[in-house]
Coordinates of C-alpha atoms in Angstrom, one line a residue:
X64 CA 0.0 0.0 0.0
X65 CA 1.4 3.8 -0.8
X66 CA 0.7 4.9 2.7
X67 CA 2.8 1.9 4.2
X68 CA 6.3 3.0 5.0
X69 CA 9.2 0.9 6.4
X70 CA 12.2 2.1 7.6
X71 CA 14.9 1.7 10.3
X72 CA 14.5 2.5 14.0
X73 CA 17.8 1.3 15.5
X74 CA 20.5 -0.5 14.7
X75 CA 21.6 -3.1 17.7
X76 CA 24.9 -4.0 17.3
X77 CA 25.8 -7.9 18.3
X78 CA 28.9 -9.5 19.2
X79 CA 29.6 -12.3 17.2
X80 CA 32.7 -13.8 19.5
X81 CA 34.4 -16.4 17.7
X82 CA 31.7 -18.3 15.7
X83 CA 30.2 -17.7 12.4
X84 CA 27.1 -19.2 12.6
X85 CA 24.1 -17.0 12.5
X86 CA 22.0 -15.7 15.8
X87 CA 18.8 -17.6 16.3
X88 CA 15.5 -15.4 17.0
X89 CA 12.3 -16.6 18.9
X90 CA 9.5 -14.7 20.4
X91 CA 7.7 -15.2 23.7
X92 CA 5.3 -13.3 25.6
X93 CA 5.4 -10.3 23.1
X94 CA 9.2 -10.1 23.2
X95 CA 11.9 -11.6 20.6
X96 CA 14.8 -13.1 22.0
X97 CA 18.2 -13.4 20.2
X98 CA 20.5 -17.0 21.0
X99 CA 23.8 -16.0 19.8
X100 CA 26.8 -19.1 21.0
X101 CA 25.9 -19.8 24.3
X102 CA 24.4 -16.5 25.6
X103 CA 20.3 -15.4 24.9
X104 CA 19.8 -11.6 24.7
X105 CA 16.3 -9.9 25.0
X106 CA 15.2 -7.2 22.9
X107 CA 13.9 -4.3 25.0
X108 CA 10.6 -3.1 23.0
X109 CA 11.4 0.4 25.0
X110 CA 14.5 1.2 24.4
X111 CA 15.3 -1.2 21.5
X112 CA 18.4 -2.4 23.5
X113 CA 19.8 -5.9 24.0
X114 CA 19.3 -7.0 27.4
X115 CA 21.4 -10.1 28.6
X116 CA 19.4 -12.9 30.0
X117 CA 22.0 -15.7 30.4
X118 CA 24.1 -18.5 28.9
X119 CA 23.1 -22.1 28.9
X120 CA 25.2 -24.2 31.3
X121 CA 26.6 -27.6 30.3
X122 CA 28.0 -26.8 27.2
X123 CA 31.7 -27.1 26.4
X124 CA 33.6 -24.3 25.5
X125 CA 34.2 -24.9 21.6
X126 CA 30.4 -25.2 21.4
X127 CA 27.8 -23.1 20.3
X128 CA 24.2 -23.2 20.0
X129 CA 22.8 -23.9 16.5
X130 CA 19.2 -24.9 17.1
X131 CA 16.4 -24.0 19.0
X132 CA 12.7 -24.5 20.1
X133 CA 10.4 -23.1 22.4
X134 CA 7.7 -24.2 24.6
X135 CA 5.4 -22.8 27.0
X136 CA 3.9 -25.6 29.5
X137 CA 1.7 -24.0 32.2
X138 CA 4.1 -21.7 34.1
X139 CA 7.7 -23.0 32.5
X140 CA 9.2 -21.9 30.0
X141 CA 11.0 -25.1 28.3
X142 CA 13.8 -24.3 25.2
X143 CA 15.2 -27.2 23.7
X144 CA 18.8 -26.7 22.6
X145 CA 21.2 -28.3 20.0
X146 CA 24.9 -27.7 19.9
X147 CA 26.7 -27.2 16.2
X148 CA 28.4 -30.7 17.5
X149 CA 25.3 -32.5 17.9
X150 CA 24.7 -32.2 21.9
X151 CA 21.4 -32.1 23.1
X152 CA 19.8 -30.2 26.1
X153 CA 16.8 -28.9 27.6
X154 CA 16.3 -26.2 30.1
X155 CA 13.7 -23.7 31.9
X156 CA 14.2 -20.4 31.2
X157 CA 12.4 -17.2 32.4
X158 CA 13.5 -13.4 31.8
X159 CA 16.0 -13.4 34.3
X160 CA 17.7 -16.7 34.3
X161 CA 18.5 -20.0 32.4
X162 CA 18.1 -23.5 34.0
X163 CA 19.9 -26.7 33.0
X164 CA 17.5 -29.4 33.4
X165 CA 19.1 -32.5 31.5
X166 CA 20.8 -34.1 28.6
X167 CA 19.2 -36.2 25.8
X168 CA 20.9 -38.5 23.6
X169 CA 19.8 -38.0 20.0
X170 CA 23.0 -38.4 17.8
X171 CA 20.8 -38.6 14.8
X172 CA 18.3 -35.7 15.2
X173 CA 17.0 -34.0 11.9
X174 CA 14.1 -31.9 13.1
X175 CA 11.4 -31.2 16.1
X176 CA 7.9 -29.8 17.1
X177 CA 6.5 -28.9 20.6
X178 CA 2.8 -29.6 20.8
X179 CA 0.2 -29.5 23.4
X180 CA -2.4 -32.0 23.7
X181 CA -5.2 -32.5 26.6
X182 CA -3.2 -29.0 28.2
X183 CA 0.0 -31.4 28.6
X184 CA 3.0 -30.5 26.4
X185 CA 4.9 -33.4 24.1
X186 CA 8.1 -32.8 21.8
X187 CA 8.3 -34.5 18.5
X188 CA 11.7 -35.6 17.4
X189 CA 12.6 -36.9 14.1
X190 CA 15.7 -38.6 13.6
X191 CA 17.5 -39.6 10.3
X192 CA 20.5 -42.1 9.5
X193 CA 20.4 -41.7 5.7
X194 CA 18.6 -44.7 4.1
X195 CA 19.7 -47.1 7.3
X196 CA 16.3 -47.5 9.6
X197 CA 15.8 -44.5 12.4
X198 CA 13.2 -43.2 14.2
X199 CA 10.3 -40.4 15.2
X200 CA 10.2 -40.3 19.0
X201 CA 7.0 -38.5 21.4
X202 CA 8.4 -37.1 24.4
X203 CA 6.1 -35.9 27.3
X204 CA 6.9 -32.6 29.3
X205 CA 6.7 -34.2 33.4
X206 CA 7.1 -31.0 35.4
X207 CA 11.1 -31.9 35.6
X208 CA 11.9 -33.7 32.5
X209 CA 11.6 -34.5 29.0
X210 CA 10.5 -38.5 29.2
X211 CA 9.5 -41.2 26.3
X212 CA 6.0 -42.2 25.0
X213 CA 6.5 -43.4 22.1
X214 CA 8.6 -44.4 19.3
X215 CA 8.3 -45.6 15.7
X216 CA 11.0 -46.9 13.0
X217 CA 11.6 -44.2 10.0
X218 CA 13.6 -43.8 7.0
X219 CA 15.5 -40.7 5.5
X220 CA 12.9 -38.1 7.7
X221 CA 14.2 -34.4 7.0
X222 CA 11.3 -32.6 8.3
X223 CA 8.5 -32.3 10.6
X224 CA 5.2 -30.6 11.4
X225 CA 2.1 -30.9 13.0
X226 CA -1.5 -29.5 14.0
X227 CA -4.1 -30.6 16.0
X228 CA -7.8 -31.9 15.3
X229 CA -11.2 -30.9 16.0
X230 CA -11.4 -34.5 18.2
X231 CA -8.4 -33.4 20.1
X232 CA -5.5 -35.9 18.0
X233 CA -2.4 -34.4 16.9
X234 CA -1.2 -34.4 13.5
X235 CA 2.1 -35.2 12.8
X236 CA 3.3 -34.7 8.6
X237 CA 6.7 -36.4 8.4
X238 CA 8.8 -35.4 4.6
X239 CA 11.3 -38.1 3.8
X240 CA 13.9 -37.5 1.0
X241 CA 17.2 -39.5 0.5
X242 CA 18.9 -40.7 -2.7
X243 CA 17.3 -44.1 -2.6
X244 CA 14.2 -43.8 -1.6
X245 CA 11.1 -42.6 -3.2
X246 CA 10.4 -38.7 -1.9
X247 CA 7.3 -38.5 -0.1
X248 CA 5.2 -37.5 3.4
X249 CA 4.1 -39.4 6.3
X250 CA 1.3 -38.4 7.9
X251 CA 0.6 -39.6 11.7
X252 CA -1.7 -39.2 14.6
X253 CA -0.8 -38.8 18.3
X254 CA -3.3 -39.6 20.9
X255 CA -3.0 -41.3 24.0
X256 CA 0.6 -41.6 24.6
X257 CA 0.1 -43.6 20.7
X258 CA 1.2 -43.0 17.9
X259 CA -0.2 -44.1 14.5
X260 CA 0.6 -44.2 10.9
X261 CA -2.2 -42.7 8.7
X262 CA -0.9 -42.1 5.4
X263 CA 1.6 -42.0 3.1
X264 CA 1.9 -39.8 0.1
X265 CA 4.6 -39.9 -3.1
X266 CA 5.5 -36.0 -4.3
X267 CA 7.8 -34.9 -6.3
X268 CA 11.9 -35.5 -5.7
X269 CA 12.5 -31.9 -6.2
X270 CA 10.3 -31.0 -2.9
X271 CA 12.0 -28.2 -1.3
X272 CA 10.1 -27.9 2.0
X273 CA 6.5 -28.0 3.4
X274 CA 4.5 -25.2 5.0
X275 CA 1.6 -25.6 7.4
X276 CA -1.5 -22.6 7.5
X277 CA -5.0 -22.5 8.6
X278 CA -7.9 -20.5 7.4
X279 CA -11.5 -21.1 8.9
X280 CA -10.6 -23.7 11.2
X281 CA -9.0 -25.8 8.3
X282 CA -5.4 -26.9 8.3
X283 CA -3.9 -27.1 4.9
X284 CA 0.0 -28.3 3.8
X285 CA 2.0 -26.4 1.3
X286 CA 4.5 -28.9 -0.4
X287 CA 7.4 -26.2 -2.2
X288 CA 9.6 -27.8 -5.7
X289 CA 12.4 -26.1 -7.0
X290 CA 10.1 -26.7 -10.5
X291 CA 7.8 -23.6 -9.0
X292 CA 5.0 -26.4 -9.7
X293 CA 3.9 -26.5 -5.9
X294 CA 1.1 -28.2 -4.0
X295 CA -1.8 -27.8 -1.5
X296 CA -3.3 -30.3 0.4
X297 CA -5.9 -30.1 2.9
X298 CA -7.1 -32.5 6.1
X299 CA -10.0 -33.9 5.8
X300 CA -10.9 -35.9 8.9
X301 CA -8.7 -38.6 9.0
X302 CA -6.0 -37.8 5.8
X303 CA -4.8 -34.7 3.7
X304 CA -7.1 -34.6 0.4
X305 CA -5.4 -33.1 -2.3
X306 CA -7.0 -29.1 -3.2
X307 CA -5.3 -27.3 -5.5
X308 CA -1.8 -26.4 -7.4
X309 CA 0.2 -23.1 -7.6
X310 CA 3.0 -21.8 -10.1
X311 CA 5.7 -19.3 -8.6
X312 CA 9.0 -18.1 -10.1
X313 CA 12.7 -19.0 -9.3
X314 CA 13.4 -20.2 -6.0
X315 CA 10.6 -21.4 -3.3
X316 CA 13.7 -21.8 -0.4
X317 CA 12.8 -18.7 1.8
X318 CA 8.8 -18.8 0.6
X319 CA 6.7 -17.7 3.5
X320 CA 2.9 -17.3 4.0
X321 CA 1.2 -14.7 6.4
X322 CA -2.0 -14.1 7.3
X323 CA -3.0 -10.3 6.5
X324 CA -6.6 -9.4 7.2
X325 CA -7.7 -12.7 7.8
X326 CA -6.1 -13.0 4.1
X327 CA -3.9 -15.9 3.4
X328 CA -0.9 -14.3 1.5
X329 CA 2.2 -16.5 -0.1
X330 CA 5.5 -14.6 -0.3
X331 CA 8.4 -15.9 -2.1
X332 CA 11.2 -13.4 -1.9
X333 CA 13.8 -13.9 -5.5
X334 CA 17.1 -13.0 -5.9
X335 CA 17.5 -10.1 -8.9

């Protein structure tokens, strides 16, 4: 729109230290938070300054943090944490301080997803060994720990994502890719501590990614190709039904899609 104008309010200046891998951002509670190594800053919305909150514990000194996720359950604050090394760990964390809570062993983790089911939370954890058999574990958030529900055997998983259903399931979508296998999605249900294979779907070995949106109460799936031949499936009741297909130009990697207006718009940002 003419009358929308975008410019710059502040420029916050960031110590790298001695690594090159990127900051990781999350938002909580109306705030964004920036992970950069070992230490988490908090953006003051005031002031627009960086505000230190702490460094996560437990992590040896050639480390740094190079994957992140979040979860509120009740009143903790849970952030899952992945060294560039492959070192796991989970810890409470509030705006003043960061809390080691324990280690888990997951030398073959791809991807995850916090959900929250019946008000408890659960972390989804994919892990990948190439073509050789891995697995997709459910963990369950105990007040204290991280512990096992479930577990089933995978192949070649890359990426996960998930909803929940009108008769309080959780969907899990699962994208496989490897150079033997036949590029497709897994789609699963988690209910009762169970979890339970609902579908499988072929696509197209040029899939890039997968996006999840709702509009009206419906969950739809975005599958990305480098082709700019991309699909959209939607869930209907038990599986995703095919919907509809859309073209875009160039390259779908840093596609996005927003919600403006109750609008659903698709953005694909291309390099000149």
């Amino acid at each position: 729109a003419d009358d929308i104008e975008i410019s710059p309010v502040k420029r916050i200046p960031l110590d790298t230290g001695k690594t090159k891998d990127k900051p990781i951002l999350f938002a909580l509670n109306g705030y964004v938070y920036i992970v950069q190594s070992l230490d988490v800053f908090k953006i003051d919305n005031i002031n627009l300054v960086l505000n230190r909150v702490g460094s996560f514990s437990r992590i040896g000194i050639n480390e740094y943090v190079s994957f992140v996720r979040v979860a509120q359950a009740e009143e903790n604050t849970i952030i899952f944490v992945r060294t560039q090394i492959g070192n796991t760990y989970v810890y409470s964390f509030t705006d003043t301080s960061i809390s080691f809570l324990h280690a888990l062993y997951l030398p073959y983790f791809k991807d995850c997803k916090f959900f929250i089911q019946d008000t408890d939370l659960y972390l989804a954890v994919i892990n990948n060994q190439g073509d050789n058999l891995s697995d997709i574990i459910i963990f369950k958030w105990l007040g204290t720990h991280l512990d096992e529900m479930s577990r089933k055997n995978i192949r070649s998983a890359i990426e996960i994502h998930t909803f929940p259903t009108t008769k309080g399931t959780e969907v899990l979508i699962v994208l496989h890719k490897s150079t033997k296998m036949v590029t497709h999605i897994e789609v699963y249900e988690f209910y009762n501590n169970d979890l339970k294979k609902l579908q499988y779907i072929p696509i197209n070995k040029n899939c890039t990614h997968l996006k999840i949106f709702d509009r009206d109460s419906q969950h739809y799936l975005v599958i990305y190709d480098t082709s700019g031949n991309n699909s959209v499936y939607f869930w209907e009741v038990s599986h995703l039904k095919t919907t509809f297909n859309f073209t875009t130009a160039g390259d779908n990697t840093y596609s996005e899609i927003l919600k403006i207006n109750n609008q659903i718009t698709m953005i694909s940002p291309q390099q000149v």
